[in-house]
Amino acid sequence: MAPPPLLCFFYILLLSSVSAIADTNPITLPLSSFPHHSSSDPLQTLNFLASASQNRAHQIKAPKSKSNSVSKSPLSPHSYGAYSTPLSFGTPSQTLHLIFDTGSSLVWLPCTSKYLCSECSFPKIDPAGIPRFIPKLSSSSKLVGCQNPKCAWIFGPDVKSQCRSCNPKTENCTQTCPAYVVQYGSGSTAGLLLSETLDFANKKITNFVVGCSFLSIHQPSGIAGFGRGSESLPSQMGLKKFAYCLASRKFDDSPHAGELILDSSGAKTSGLTYTPFRQNPSVSNHAYKEYYYLTIRKIFVGNKAVKVPYKYLVPGPDGNGGSIIDSGSTFTFMDKPVFEAVAQEIEKQLANRTRATDVESLTGLRPCFDISKDKSVEFPELTFQLKGGAKWALPLSNYFALVSSSGVACLTVVTHKAADSGGGPSIILGAFQQQNFYVEYDLVNQKIGFRQQTCS
């Protein structure tokens, strides 16, 4: 695929980067809820987020793959009520807020003064005023070359076949790494790879590969990819673990702050319950290799174990089935057979409650119950039993949302609109279900730990 015409706007200074400053102390960054689709009508907002979570799941389950493009899973922060964190690149540094995403690996920025974002007229977002990284203002910016091994992180080992202007016998090739295209459910972004300096208060990471996007559709903010790929932030920084605490969010644009911890020391964290990561499926689709899989043994509604067919709990040789954890999805997604088993058991245990079917139609969520006349309400607990005996028991506010002052509560788990569940992971644990939990990804020991706490 030929690079987009806007490539001609690139003007990058080719100077060497700054030497790294060694420091193994953990880096703590604020993690704030990013403004999403905002409406004075909470029913409309919930409907938007439910639909967006379904679109996100569709892309995660069936990511597109092209030989000359990056086709992974970051989606619009305005679609997913995502969380952002400030990162600084360049010399001198330029700071932008990027969406924190464990479901993808590429780190990319809105880039150059010519950055164009189509279909980006969101509430509180002026497309013309989107913060941009300006490479020509940084003395450490340089384009990644076609023969640079880091180019193969994105395009695979066959990328050298595209380096037609390079003599295979010489390393002094001036041809740049091909333009990337990231495609996702509601839009896309395109640009070139830069080698830059990632600047923290007590540490500098030189020769950090970051995407310089000059054209996006429905994607006004950049992405900080924390997936398993070589191009992800944890991989490039050599982190031994990272952790986050997602502050609970309301369905508005009021600020909610948590924290993101980048740990190169690997020091033990007390008070966590752990479950091992599951080995990713060995399939040709590269995106499946970037997700964080874990093993859900059973799902409990109250004290009742829901009957879920084994094929949905464990990924098969084709990559279908199993569970992943994803910070970029708002609501947890379940394949239809799994969702129906859970929803029907909730409905059964709350059979004495009045169903709010009108709200279900308006929000796309179900089941919904009218609790306006109840002085106190008891809902069955939703618990995921994980490999190793760990149990992730969700507080009520993490799986039911009070839709409005009218007193209707809806389950914040979504499934396919159609009967066909498609391929890929059967369960995607979303950010809403992770609120007010400290969640740690131990990359050395290949396990994930969690504990309930107030995130602020």
PDB file of C-alpha atoms in Angstrom, residues 255-362:
ATOM      1  CA  PRO A 255     -12.867  14.283  36.566  1.00  0.00           C
ATOM      2  CA  HIS A 256     -11.941  10.950  38.136  1.00  0.00           C
ATOM      3  CA  ALA A 257      -8.291  10.245  38.913  1.00  0.00           C
ATOM      4  CA  GLY A 258      -6.540   6.947  39.621  1.00  0.00           C
ATOM      5  CA  GLU A 259      -2.914   5.954  39.178  1.00  0.00           C
ATOM      6  CA  LEU A 260      -0.627   4.018  36.850  1.00  0.00           C
ATOM      7  CA  ILE A 261       2.576   2.496  38.248  1.00  0.00           C
ATOM      8  CA  LEU A 262       5.543   1.512  36.063  1.00  0.00           C
ATOM      9  CA  ASP A 263       7.887  -0.784  37.987  1.00  0.00           C
ATOM     10  CA  SER A 264      11.346  -1.842  36.830  1.00  0.00           C
ATOM     11  CA  SER A 265      12.393  -3.224  40.228  1.00  0.00           C
ATOM     12  CA  GLY A 266       9.959  -6.110  40.564  1.00  0.00           C
ATOM     13  CA  ALA A 267       9.532  -5.561  44.296  1.00  0.00           C
ATOM     14  CA  LYS A 268       6.839  -7.730  45.895  1.00  0.00           C
ATOM     15  CA  THR A 269       3.420  -6.139  46.450  1.00  0.00           C
ATOM     16  CA  SER A 270       1.560  -7.208  49.565  1.00  0.00           C
ATOM     17  CA  GLY A 271      -2.099  -8.047  49.934  1.00  0.00           C
ATOM     18  CA  LEU A 272      -2.768  -9.214  46.364  1.00  0.00           C
ATOM     19  CA  THR A 273      -4.599 -12.295  45.167  1.00  0.00           C
ATOM     20  CA  TYR A 274      -2.906 -13.777  42.080  1.00  0.00           C
ATOM     21  CA  THR A 275      -3.866 -15.914  39.133  1.00  0.00           C
ATOM     22  CA  PRO A 276      -1.454 -16.922  36.342  1.00  0.00           C
ATOM     23  CA  PHE A 277      -1.692 -15.524  32.843  1.00  0.00           C
ATOM     24  CA  ARG A 278      -2.661 -18.111  30.293  1.00  0.00           C
ATOM     25  CA  GLN A 279      -0.426 -18.758  27.309  1.00  0.00           C
ATOM     26  CA  ASN A 280      -1.729 -16.947  24.260  1.00  0.00           C
ATOM     27  CA  PRO A 281      -3.168 -19.082  21.445  1.00  0.00           C
ATOM     28  CA  SER A 282      -0.705 -20.065  18.732  1.00  0.00           C
ATOM     29  CA  VAL A 283      -2.584 -18.660  15.766  1.00  0.00           C
ATOM     30  CA  SER A 284      -1.556 -16.689  12.702  1.00  0.00           C
ATOM     31  CA  ASN A 285      -3.427 -13.539  13.731  1.00  0.00           C
ATOM     32  CA  HIS A 286      -0.781 -11.426  15.455  1.00  0.00           C
ATOM     33  CA  ALA A 287      -3.321  -9.455  17.511  1.00  0.00           C
ATOM     34  CA  TYR A 288      -4.254 -12.519  19.596  1.00  0.00           C
ATOM     35  CA  LYS A 289      -0.621 -12.640  20.759  1.00  0.00           C
ATOM     36  CA  GLU A 290      -0.914  -9.166  22.290  1.00  0.00           C
ATOM     37  CA  TYR A 291      -3.815  -9.821  24.671  1.00  0.00           C
ATOM     38  CA  TYR A 292      -3.505 -10.753  28.337  1.00  0.00           C
ATOM     39  CA  TYR A 293      -5.302 -14.076  28.714  1.00  0.00           C
ATOM     40  CA  LEU A 294      -6.351 -15.469  32.073  1.00  0.00           C
ATOM     41  CA  THR A 295      -8.318 -18.578  32.986  1.00  0.00           C
ATOM     42  CA  ILE A 296     -11.842 -18.273  34.378  1.00  0.00           C
ATOM     43  CA  ARG A 297     -12.824 -21.639  35.872  1.00  0.00           C
ATOM     44  CA  LYS A 298     -16.359 -20.786  36.935  1.00  0.00           C
ATOM     45  CA  ILE A 299     -18.791 -17.875  37.091  1.00  0.00           C
ATOM     46  CA  PHE A 300     -20.995 -17.563  40.155  1.00  0.00           C
ATOM     47  CA  VAL A 301     -24.232 -15.605  40.488  1.00  0.00           C
ATOM     48  CA  GLY A 302     -24.734 -15.535  44.222  1.00  0.00           C
ATOM     49  CA  ASN A 303     -23.841 -19.046  45.390  1.00  0.00           C
ATOM     50  CA  LYS A 304     -24.966 -20.621  42.122  1.00  0.00           C
ATOM     51  CA  ALA A 305     -22.336 -21.730  39.615  1.00  0.00           C
ATOM     52  CA  VAL A 306     -23.514 -20.863  36.127  1.00  0.00           C
ATOM     53  CA  LYS A 307     -23.250 -23.652  33.543  1.00  0.00           C
ATOM     54  CA  VAL A 308     -20.813 -22.407  30.893  1.00  0.00           C
ATOM     55  CA  PRO A 309     -19.599 -24.826  28.182  1.00  0.00           C
ATOM     56  CA  TYR A 310     -15.877 -25.553  28.505  1.00  0.00           C
ATOM     57  CA  LYS A 311     -15.106 -24.352  24.969  1.00  0.00           C
ATOM     58  CA  TYR A 312     -15.911 -20.781  26.000  1.00  0.00           C
ATOM     59  CA  LEU A 313     -13.625 -20.838  29.044  1.00  0.00           C
ATOM     60  CA  VAL A 314     -10.483 -22.121  27.304  1.00  0.00           C
ATOM     61  CA  PRO A 315      -9.128 -20.931  23.935  1.00  0.00           C
ATOM     62  CA  GLY A 316      -9.095 -23.631  21.292  1.00  0.00           C
ATOM     63  CA  PRO A 317      -6.379 -24.225  18.669  1.00  0.00           C
ATOM     64  CA  ASP A 318      -8.213 -21.779  16.372  1.00  0.00           C
ATOM     65  CA  GLY A 319      -7.969 -19.018  18.995  1.00  0.00           C
ATOM     66  CA  ASN A 320     -11.689 -19.043  19.759  1.00  0.00           C
ATOM     67  CA  GLY A 321     -12.757 -19.021  23.398  1.00  0.00           C
ATOM     68  CA  GLY A 322     -11.012 -18.064  26.613  1.00  0.00           C
ATOM     69  CA  SER A 323     -10.874 -14.808  28.566  1.00  0.00           C
ATOM     70  CA  ILE A 324      -8.794 -11.637  28.398  1.00  0.00           C
ATOM     71  CA  ILE A 325      -8.569  -8.516  30.560  1.00  0.00           C
ATOM     72  CA  ASP A 326      -8.765  -5.189  28.724  1.00  0.00           C
ATOM     73  CA  SER A 327      -8.554  -1.612  30.008  1.00  0.00           C
ATOM     74  CA  GLY A 328      -9.866  -0.242  26.704  1.00  0.00           C
ATOM     75  CA  SER A 329     -13.322  -1.856  26.909  1.00  0.00           C
ATOM     76  CA  THR A 330     -15.852  -0.070  29.087  1.00  0.00           C
ATOM     77  CA  PHE A 331     -18.258  -2.905  29.877  1.00  0.00           C
ATOM     78  CA  THR A 332     -17.366  -6.575  30.140  1.00  0.00           C
ATOM     79  CA  PHE A 333     -18.296  -8.583  27.048  1.00  0.00           C
ATOM     80  CA  MET A 334     -19.461 -12.207  26.981  1.00  0.00           C
ATOM     81  CA  ASP A 335     -20.242 -14.432  24.025  1.00  0.00           C
ATOM     82  CA  LYS A 336     -23.977 -14.936  23.770  1.00  0.00           C
ATOM     83  CA  PRO A 337     -24.160 -18.446  25.332  1.00  0.00           C
ATOM     84  CA  VAL A 338     -22.101 -17.242  28.319  1.00  0.00           C
ATOM     85  CA  PHE A 339     -24.058 -14.013  28.682  1.00  0.00           C
ATOM     86  CA  GLU A 340     -27.432 -15.750  28.470  1.00  0.00           C
ATOM     87  CA  ALA A 341     -26.448 -18.218  31.191  1.00  0.00           C
ATOM     88  CA  VAL A 342     -25.359 -15.385  33.509  1.00  0.00           C
ATOM     89  CA  ALA A 343     -28.285 -13.059  32.702  1.00  0.00           C
ATOM     90  CA  GLN A 344     -30.891 -15.803  33.075  1.00  0.00           C
ATOM     91  CA  GLU A 345     -29.529 -16.800  36.468  1.00  0.00           C
ATOM     92  CA  ILE A 346     -29.653 -13.167  37.623  1.00  0.00           C
ATOM     93  CA  GLU A 347     -33.224 -12.901  36.323  1.00  0.00           C
ATOM     94  CA  LYS A 348     -34.123 -16.125  38.107  1.00  0.00           C
ATOM     95  CA  GLN A 349     -32.731 -14.960  41.442  1.00  0.00           C
ATOM     96  CA  LEU A 350     -34.430 -11.556  41.075  1.00  0.00           C
ATOM     97  CA  ALA A 351     -37.729 -12.922  39.747  1.00  0.00           C
ATOM     98  CA  ASN A 352     -39.648 -10.972  42.378  1.00  0.00           C
ATOM     99  CA  ARG A 353     -38.334  -7.676  40.985  1.00  0.00           C
ATOM    100  CA  THR A 354     -40.075  -5.677  38.276  1.00  0.00           C
ATOM    101  CA  ARG A 355     -38.259  -5.751  34.928  1.00  0.00           C
ATOM    102  CA  ALA A 356     -37.793  -2.350  33.280  1.00  0.00           C
ATOM    103  CA  THR A 357     -38.064  -3.565  29.678  1.00  0.00           C
ATOM    104  CA  ASP A 358     -38.539  -0.017  28.359  1.00  0.00           C
ATOM    105  CA  VAL A 359     -35.143   0.971  29.755  1.00  0.00           C
ATOM    106  CA  GLU A 360     -33.610  -2.210  28.336  1.00  0.00           C
ATOM    107  CA  SER A 361     -34.790  -1.148  24.869  1.00  0.00           C
ATOM    108  CA  LEU A 362     -33.384   2.367  25.290  1.00  0.00           C
TER     109      LEU A 362
END
